[in-house]
Short mmCIF file of C-alpha atoms in Angstrom, two decimals:
data_model
loop_
_atom_site.label_atom_id
_atom_site.label_comp_id
_atom_site.label_asym_id
_atom_site.label_seq_id
_atom_site.Cartn_x
_atom_site.Cartn_y
_atom_site.Cartn_z
CA MET E 1 -186.27 -113.70 -62.51
CA LYS E 2 -183.12 -111.66 -62.36
CA PRO E 3 -183.97 -109.10 -65.06
CA LYS E 4 -187.26 -108.59 -63.41
CA PHE E 5 -185.52 -108.05 -60.09
CA ARG E 6 -183.12 -105.61 -61.62
CA ASN E 7 -185.88 -103.70 -63.29
CA CYS E 8 -187.90 -103.48 -60.17
CA SER E 9 -184.78 -102.33 -58.09
CA TYR E 10 -183.89 -99.77 -60.80
CA GLU E 11 -187.29 -98.27 -60.76
CA LYS E 12 -187.16 -97.94 -57.00
CA ASP E 13 -183.74 -96.30 -57.14
CA MET E 14 -184.82 -93.92 -59.82
CA GLU E 15 -187.99 -93.08 -57.84
CA GLN E 16 -185.86 -92.42 -54.70
CA PHE E 17 -183.33 -90.43 -56.74
CA SER E 18 -186.09 -88.26 -58.30
CA ILE E 19 -187.49 -87.49 -54.83
CA MET E 20 -184.11 -86.62 -53.46
CA SER E 21 -183.17 -84.56 -56.46
CA GLY E 22 -186.38 -82.52 -56.11
CA LYS E 23 -185.62 -81.76 -52.45
CA ASP E 24 -181.97 -80.91 -53.14
CA GLY E 25 -183.01 -78.63 -56.05
CA TYR E 26 -185.48 -76.80 -53.88
CA LEU E 27 -182.93 -76.37 -51.12
CA GLY E 28 -180.29 -75.11 -53.49
CA VAL E 29 -182.58 -72.51 -54.87
CA ILE E 30 -183.24 -71.26 -51.37
CA ARG E 31 -179.50 -71.18 -50.56
CA LEU E 32 -178.77 -69.29 -53.74
CA VAL E 33 -181.43 -66.66 -53.08
CA THR E 34 -180.25 -66.31 -49.46
CA VAL E 35 -176.60 -65.74 -50.60
CA LEU E 36 -177.75 -63.17 -53.14
CA VAL E 37 -179.82 -61.23 -50.57
CA ILE E 38 -176.95 -61.29 -48.01
CA PHE E 39 -174.49 -60.10 -50.73
CA MET E 40 -176.67 -57.26 -51.87
CA PHE E 41 -177.34 -56.17 -48.22
CA GLY E 42 -173.70 -56.28 -47.47
CA GLY E 43 -172.95 -54.23 -50.52
CA ILE E 44 -175.38 -51.55 -49.50
CA ILE E 45 -173.93 -51.38 -45.98
CA GLY E 46 -170.41 -51.20 -47.47
CA LEU E 47 -171.23 -48.41 -49.83
CA SER E 48 -172.91 -46.47 -47.00
CA LEU E 49 -169.96 -46.95 -44.65
CA ASN E 50 -167.49 -46.03 -47.39
CA GLY E 51 -169.46 -42.81 -47.98
CA HIS E 52 -169.29 -41.84 -44.34
CA PHE E 53 -165.61 -42.69 -44.14
CA SER E 54 -164.86 -40.73 -47.23
CA GLN E 55 -166.72 -37.76 -46.00
CA TYR E 56 -164.89 -38.05 -42.61
CA PHE E 57 -161.47 -38.15 -44.11
CA ILE E 58 -162.27 -35.38 -46.56
CA SER E 59 -163.44 -33.23 -43.66
CA GLN E 60 -160.36 -34.11 -41.66
CA THR E 61 -158.07 -33.34 -44.62
CA GLU E 62 -159.79 -29.89 -45.05
CA LEU E 63 -159.35 -29.22 -41.34
CA PHE E 64 -155.58 -29.78 -41.39
CA PHE E 65 -154.82 -28.88 -44.97
CA PRO E 66 -157.35 -26.22 -45.98
CA THR E 67 -156.66 -26.09 -49.77
CA THR E 68 -159.42 -23.94 -51.00
CA HIS E 69 -159.39 -21.20 -48.37
CA PHE E 70 -155.68 -21.14 -48.18
CA PHE E 71 -155.10 -20.44 -51.86
CA ASP E 72 -157.98 -17.98 -52.23
CA GLY E 73 -156.42 -15.84 -49.36
CA CYS E 74 -152.79 -15.98 -50.32
CA LEU E 75 -152.83 -15.85 -54.16
CA GLY E 76 -155.78 -13.60 -54.72
CA ILE E 77 -154.72 -10.09 -55.94
CA GLU E 78 -157.23 -8.40 -53.49
CA ASN E 79 -155.64 -9.87 -50.45
CA PHE E 80 -152.21 -8.84 -51.70
CA ILE E 81 -152.91 -5.12 -52.38
CA GLU E 82 -155.13 -4.69 -49.34
CA PRO E 83 -154.84 -7.30 -46.49
CA LYS E 84 -158.13 -7.56 -44.56
CA GLN E 85 -156.61 -9.48 -41.69
CA LEU E 86 -154.13 -7.59 -39.57
CA ASN E 87 -153.46 -10.38 -37.09
CA HIS E 88 -150.54 -11.91 -39.01
CA GLN E 89 -147.76 -14.09 -37.62
CA MET E 90 -144.87 -12.22 -39.30
CA SER E 91 -141.78 -11.19 -37.26
CA ASP E 92 -140.66 -7.54 -37.55
CA GLU E 93 -137.79 -8.70 -39.95
CA GLU E 94 -140.30 -10.47 -42.15
CA LEU E 95 -142.83 -7.54 -41.91
CA PHE E 96 -140.27 -4.90 -42.88
CA TRP E 97 -138.98 -7.00 -45.84
CA ARG E 98 -142.59 -7.48 -47.09
CA ALA E 99 -143.44 -3.81 -46.61
CA SER E 100 -140.30 -2.61 -48.51
CA MET E 101 -141.48 -4.07 -51.77
CA VAL E 102 -142.05 -1.45 -54.37
CA PRO E 103 -143.69 -2.28 -57.73
CA LYS E 104 -141.62 -1.59 -60.83
CA LYS E 105 -144.72 -1.31 -63.03
CA ALA E 106 -146.18 2.21 -62.86
CA GLU E 107 -149.73 1.28 -63.72
CA PHE E 108 -151.91 -0.43 -61.08
CA PRO E 109 -153.91 -3.47 -62.04
CA PHE E 110 -156.86 -2.07 -60.02
CA LYS E 111 -158.59 1.25 -59.55
CA ARG E 112 -156.37 2.89 -56.95
CA VAL E 113 -157.94 5.66 -54.80
CA PRO E 114 -155.24 7.21 -52.46
CA LYS E 115 -155.92 6.72 -48.88
CA VAL E 116 -154.58 8.24 -45.65
CA ALA E 117 -153.31 5.73 -43.04
CA PHE E 118 -154.15 6.97 -39.47
CA MET E 119 -151.74 5.16 -37.21
CA PHE E 120 -152.50 5.33 -33.41
CA LEU E 121 -149.61 4.65 -31.11
CA THR E 122 -151.33 4.13 -27.76
CA ARG E 123 -150.67 2.79 -24.27
CA GLY E 124 -154.10 1.26 -24.05
CA SER E 125 -157.64 2.62 -24.57
CA LEU E 126 -158.65 5.40 -26.91
CA PRO E 127 -160.72 7.69 -24.74
CA LEU E 128 -161.39 10.19 -27.61
CA LEU E 129 -162.53 7.37 -29.98
CA PRO E 130 -166.11 8.59 -30.37
CA LEU E 131 -164.84 11.87 -31.79
CA TRP E 132 -162.55 9.99 -34.32
CA GLU E 133 -165.51 7.70 -35.30
CA ARG E 134 -167.56 10.83 -36.09
CA PHE E 135 -164.60 12.25 -38.05
CA PHE E 136 -164.31 9.08 -40.21
CA GLN E 137 -168.08 8.61 -40.80
CA GLY E 138 -169.13 8.56 -44.35
CA HIS E 139 -165.62 8.41 -45.80
CA GLU E 140 -165.16 4.71 -46.12
CA GLY E 141 -162.52 3.74 -48.74
CA LEU E 142 -160.45 6.87 -48.24
CA PHE E 143 -158.71 5.97 -45.06
CA SER E 144 -157.24 3.04 -43.13
CA VAL E 145 -156.81 2.78 -39.30
CA TYR E 146 -153.96 0.97 -37.47
CA VAL E 147 -153.69 0.69 -33.64
CA HIS E 148 -150.53 -0.27 -31.85
CA ALA E 149 -151.31 -0.90 -28.15
CA PHE E 150 -149.51 -2.79 -25.37
CA PRO E 151 -149.38 -6.57 -25.88
CA GLY E 152 -152.44 -8.26 -24.49
CA TYR E 153 -154.71 -5.26 -24.76
CA ARG E 154 -157.94 -5.67 -26.79
CA LEU E 155 -159.81 -2.65 -28.13
CA ASN E 156 -163.46 -3.21 -27.42
CA VAL E 157 -165.52 -1.57 -30.16
CA SER E 158 -168.59 -2.46 -32.29
CA GLU E 159 -168.30 -4.28 -35.55
CA THR E 160 -169.44 -1.02 -37.30
CA SER E 161 -166.56 1.06 -35.91
CA PRO E 162 -163.67 1.91 -38.25
CA PHE E 163 -161.40 0.70 -35.39
CA TYR E 164 -162.91 -2.77 -35.34
CA GLY E 165 -160.23 -5.41 -36.09
CA ARG E 166 -157.54 -2.75 -36.73
CA GLN E 167 -155.06 -3.63 -34.00
CA ILE E 168 -151.67 -4.83 -35.27
CA PRO E 169 -149.38 -7.36 -33.57
CA SER E 170 -147.52 -5.24 -31.00
CA GLN E 171 -144.62 -5.48 -28.60
CA GLY E 172 -143.78 -3.75 -25.40
CA VAL E 173 -142.87 0.03 -25.63
CA SER E 174 -140.76 1.91 -23.16
CA TRP E 175 -140.80 5.84 -23.33
CA GLY E 176 -137.44 7.26 -24.58
CA SER E 177 -136.08 3.91 -25.74
CA ILE E 178 -135.51 2.33 -29.20
CA SER E 179 -138.70 0.29 -28.61
CA LEU E 180 -140.78 3.47 -29.28
CA LEU E 181 -139.09 3.86 -32.69
CA ASP E 182 -139.68 0.12 -33.37
CA ALA E 183 -143.41 0.59 -32.70
CA GLU E 184 -143.50 3.56 -35.17
CA ARG E 185 -141.78 1.49 -37.87
CA ARG E 186 -144.16 -1.53 -37.16
CA LEU E 187 -147.14 0.82 -37.72
CA LEU E 188 -145.64 2.17 -40.92
CA ALA E 189 -144.83 -1.35 -42.20
CA ASN E 190 -148.38 -2.76 -41.54
CA ALA E 191 -149.87 0.37 -43.32
CA LEU E 192 -147.57 -0.16 -46.29
CA LEU E 193 -149.11 -3.57 -46.94
CA ASP E 194 -152.06 -1.71 -48.27
CA PHE E 195 -150.98 -0.43 -51.63
CA SER E 196 -153.75 2.23 -51.62
CA ASN E 197 -152.24 4.05 -48.59
CA GLU E 198 -150.45 7.03 -49.86
CA ARG E 199 -150.10 9.21 -46.83
CA PHE E 200 -149.16 8.13 -43.20
CA VAL E 201 -149.84 10.07 -40.09
CA LEU E 202 -148.67 9.08 -36.59
CA LEU E 203 -151.16 9.92 -33.74
CA SER E 204 -151.61 9.21 -30.08
CA GLU E 205 -154.62 8.57 -27.90
CA SER E 206 -154.49 12.22 -26.88
CA CYS E 207 -154.70 13.60 -30.47
CA ILE E 208 -157.77 15.15 -32.16
CA PRO E 209 -158.60 16.31 -35.72
CA VAL E 210 -159.25 20.04 -35.96
CA PHE E 211 -160.62 20.09 -39.50
CA ASN E 212 -163.13 17.66 -41.16
CA PHE E 213 -162.07 14.52 -42.97
CA SER E 214 -162.45 15.97 -46.58
CA THR E 215 -160.12 18.91 -45.75
CA VAL E 216 -157.53 16.66 -44.12
CA HIS E 217 -157.61 14.09 -46.96
CA GLN E 218 -157.31 16.63 -49.78
CA TYR E 219 -154.64 18.46 -47.95
CA LEU E 220 -152.39 15.43 -47.54
CA VAL E 221 -152.96 13.48 -50.72
CA ASN E 222 -152.34 16.56 -52.86
CA SER E 223 -149.27 17.62 -50.94
CA GLU E 224 -145.85 17.39 -52.61
CA GLN E 225 -143.97 17.00 -49.34
CA SER E 226 -143.90 15.16 -46.04
CA TYR E 227 -144.39 16.82 -42.69
CA VAL E 228 -141.55 15.85 -40.39
CA GLU E 229 -139.88 18.37 -38.08
CA SER E 230 -136.09 18.38 -38.70
CA TYR E 231 -134.19 21.19 -37.20
CA VAL E 232 -130.96 22.03 -35.49
CA ASP E 233 -131.27 22.43 -31.69
CA PRO E 234 -127.82 23.54 -30.23
CA SER E 235 -128.95 22.89 -26.66
CA ASP E 236 -128.28 19.81 -24.52
CA HIS E 237 -131.70 18.56 -25.59
CA GLY E 238 -130.63 18.56 -29.24
CA ARG E 239 -126.98 18.43 -30.35
CA GLY E 240 -126.10 17.57 -26.85
CA ARG E 241 -127.55 14.11 -27.27
CA TYR E 242 -125.19 13.31 -30.17
CA LEU E 243 -122.63 10.55 -29.39
CA ARG E 244 -119.26 10.64 -31.10
CA ARG E 245 -119.24 6.89 -31.56
CA MET E 246 -121.92 7.34 -34.22
CA ALA E 247 -119.27 8.69 -36.56
CA PRO E 248 -118.34 8.22 -39.37
CA ASP E 249 -121.90 6.90 -40.11
CA ILE E 250 -123.48 10.03 -38.67
CA TRP E 251 -121.49 13.26 -37.97
CA HIS E 252 -122.38 15.95 -35.49
CA TYR E 253 -123.29 18.50 -38.10
CA GLN E 254 -125.92 16.07 -39.54
CA TRP E 255 -127.66 15.52 -36.25
CA ARG E 256 -131.31 16.81 -36.28
CA LYS E 257 -134.24 16.85 -33.87
CA GLY E 258 -138.02 16.82 -34.51
CA SER E 259 -141.36 15.94 -33.20
CA GLU E 260 -142.22 12.27 -32.88
CA TRP E 261 -145.68 12.91 -34.39
CA PHE E 262 -144.92 12.83 -38.14
CA GLU E 263 -146.83 12.70 -41.46
CA MET E 264 -145.16 11.33 -44.56
CA ASN E 265 -145.86 10.08 -48.03
CA ARG E 266 -145.34 6.51 -49.21
CA HIS E 267 -141.97 7.19 -50.80
CA VAL E 268 -140.51 8.25 -47.39
CA ALA E 269 -142.31 5.60 -45.42
CA VAL E 270 -140.79 2.79 -47.55
CA LYS E 271 -137.36 4.29 -46.87
CA ILE E 272 -137.87 4.28 -43.13
CA VAL E 273 -138.99 0.69 -42.83
CA SER E 274 -136.42 -0.69 -45.37
CA GLU E 275 -133.26 1.15 -43.96
CA THR E 276 -131.09 -0.89 -41.66
CA LYS E 277 -127.62 0.73 -41.60
CA TYR E 278 -128.53 3.95 -39.65
CA TYR E 279 -131.25 2.19 -37.55
CA ALA E 280 -128.48 -0.21 -36.33
CA VAL E 281 -126.33 2.79 -35.23
CA PHE E 282 -129.20 4.31 -33.33
CA ARG E 283 -130.02 0.95 -31.74
CA LYS E 284 -126.49 0.50 -30.57
CA TYR E 285 -125.68 4.00 -29.31
CA CYS E 286 -128.83 6.03 -28.80
CA ARG E 287 -129.95 4.84 -25.36
CA PRO E 288 -132.91 6.37 -23.40
CA SER E 289 -131.16 9.76 -22.68
CA CYS E 290 -130.70 10.13 -26.44
CA TYR E 291 -134.41 9.72 -27.32
CA PRO E 292 -134.18 7.97 -30.75
CA ASP E 293 -137.88 8.79 -31.58
CA GLU E 294 -136.96 12.44 -31.60
CA HIS E 295 -133.82 12.13 -33.78
CA TYR E 296 -133.76 9.05 -36.05
CA ILE E 297 -136.25 10.08 -38.69
CA ALA E 298 -135.34 13.77 -38.49
CA THR E 299 -131.61 13.00 -38.99
CA PHE E 300 -132.14 10.36 -41.68
CA LEU E 301 -134.40 12.51 -43.83
CA ASN E 302 -131.94 15.56 -43.51
CA MET E 303 -129.10 13.27 -44.70
CA PHE E 304 -130.79 11.52 -47.65
CA ASP E 305 -134.05 13.16 -48.70
CA PRO E 306 -134.25 16.81 -47.44
CA GLY E 307 -135.96 17.99 -50.57
CA THR E 308 -139.14 16.01 -49.96
CA ASN E 309 -139.59 17.33 -46.48
CA SER E 310 -141.28 20.52 -45.30
CA ASN E 311 -139.48 20.53 -41.99
CA ARG E 312 -142.66 21.23 -40.10
CA SER E 313 -145.40 19.23 -38.30
CA VAL E 314 -149.08 19.22 -39.07
CA THR E 315 -149.91 18.33 -35.38
CA TRP E 316 -150.22 21.34 -32.99
CA VAL E 317 -148.92 21.09 -29.57
CA ASP E 318 -148.15 23.61 -26.68
CA TRP E 319 -144.71 23.44 -25.14
CA SER E 320 -145.12 26.73 -23.24
CA THR E 321 -144.93 24.81 -19.87
CA ARG E 322 -141.19 24.20 -20.60
CA GLY E 323 -141.41 20.68 -19.04
CA PRO E 324 -140.63 17.24 -20.25
CA HIS E 325 -144.23 16.95 -21.58
CA PRO E 326 -146.47 19.39 -23.34
CA ALA E 327 -149.60 21.03 -21.88
CA LEU E 328 -152.53 18.87 -21.26
CA PHE E 329 -156.06 20.25 -22.05
CA GLY E 330 -159.21 19.02 -20.28
CA ARG E 331 -162.87 19.99 -19.95
CA ARG E 332 -162.13 23.49 -18.48
CA GLU E 333 -159.58 24.52 -21.24
CA VAL E 334 -161.54 23.28 -24.25
CA ASN E 335 -163.95 25.74 -25.81
CA GLU E 336 -164.73 27.12 -29.32
CA THR E 337 -162.27 29.99 -29.00
CA PHE E 338 -159.45 27.62 -28.17
CA ILE E 339 -160.18 25.24 -31.08
CA ARG E 340 -160.63 28.13 -33.59
CA PHE E 341 -157.19 29.46 -32.44
CA ILE E 342 -155.51 26.06 -33.29
CA ARG E 343 -157.34 26.06 -36.67
CA ASN E 344 -156.24 29.60 -37.57
CA ASN E 345 -153.79 31.32 -35.25
CA GLY E 346 -152.79 34.04 -37.65
CA THR E 347 -149.67 32.37 -39.07
CA SER E 348 -149.09 31.05 -42.60
CA CYS E 349 -146.96 28.16 -43.76
CA ALA E 350 -145.56 26.84 -47.09
CA TYR E 351 -147.73 24.37 -48.99
CA ASN E 352 -146.51 23.06 -52.33
CA SER E 353 -145.50 26.21 -54.39
CA GLY E 354 -147.60 28.63 -52.28
CA TRP E 355 -148.76 29.59 -48.83
CA THR E 356 -151.67 28.63 -46.66
CA SER E 357 -153.26 29.64 -43.43
CA ILE E 358 -154.02 25.98 -42.66
CA CYS E 359 -150.89 24.74 -40.93
CA PHE E 360 -152.21 22.26 -38.40
CA LEU E 361 -154.59 19.41 -39.13
CA PHE E 362 -154.37 17.76 -35.71
CA ALA E 363 -153.64 18.83 -32.11
CA ARG E 364 -152.53 17.32 -28.85
CA LYS E 365 -152.58 16.59 -25.83
CA PHE E 366 -156.30 16.29 -24.80
CA ALA E 367 -157.43 14.59 -21.66
CA PRO E 368 -160.44 12.19 -21.61
CA SER E 369 -162.47 14.83 -19.93
CA ALA E 370 -162.33 16.92 -23.04
CA LEU E 371 -164.34 14.50 -25.10
CA GLU E 372 -167.86 15.93 -24.18
CA PRO E 373 -166.99 19.60 -25.17
CA LEU E 374 -165.22 18.45 -28.26
CA MET E 375 -168.25 16.31 -29.30
CA ASN E 376 -170.56 19.26 -28.72
CA MET E 377 -168.55 21.57 -30.96
CA SER E 378 -167.38 19.21 -33.58
CA GLN E 379 -170.10 20.14 -36.08
CA SER E 380 -170.18 23.90 -35.42
CA VAL E 381 -166.45 24.50 -35.26
CA MET E 382 -164.69 21.54 -36.95
CA ASN E 383 -167.49 20.83 -39.47
CA PHE E 384 -167.97 17.13 -38.92
#
């Protein structure tokens, strides 16, 4: 009886175990499939989130540490030889140091076309700007424009204008003070950053061209000298402004006077922005009654580089009024006869090894009201 009982009991247990095992196996498979689905779904979400986070951190890194744009702009040869952005953050000391660099290698690693840098020292707007825009039209690549205005002033011109984006970082300027000389040197230094600039002419908002661009460009780039007035003026307005405390750096017999509105070559321009000894003397002793803008460059060139200077200006001006400022010409005074007189007044001047009747390329001072008659005669008289 016992074996039979045991066999019967065993069969029941096996039957129950078989049923339970089937149920557990079925549930196990379901659990396994569920875990796999959850794992795969979680992996997909994780990869997606990781991609978004990676893209976010990459974009933030580029925002604060712009590697590609930074290196392209600073290490590229094009940006070094001809900066496109004038709104730099350099101090005057840094700017003059950078501008004083002179290549030792004579050959240029690019096709260099000599350009003329037109540097406008202005108190604000340029009322004669349309005349200058017409003058520059069609001669891109042969000139550069630089504008030094009062801090905070923004020149409003179209993007197609040669004056667009050509304002340099400026500082306040006071007439007759060393700050005026600082502005001139600041313009020179910014223009020297472009290695293609070979000639440098200082202009004001009241200046006009009296010849077309081709004549001006050829006249200057082919010239063997600079055009800076440097002469002895024995009156109180010349030698009378000399201060004995400038000796022994500058002696009385070395003192010279000249027009502020100069034109010079690259060799002289580099000397002006890199020189510190005599500039420091002028800054210390040449106060407003001394007028450093009329004496510093004229005296410095006479002392150290007289052979490269013509001792004359290419900017015509009328001092017949005998006042502190030259004559001003407006709508009533400006006509064809007047402009032709400036272009050829019967005099001749030295040019390289010969003589020429073209002595003045520019003229001042012209009032805003002179713009209309000047525009009307620019093509018939000045040929542009």
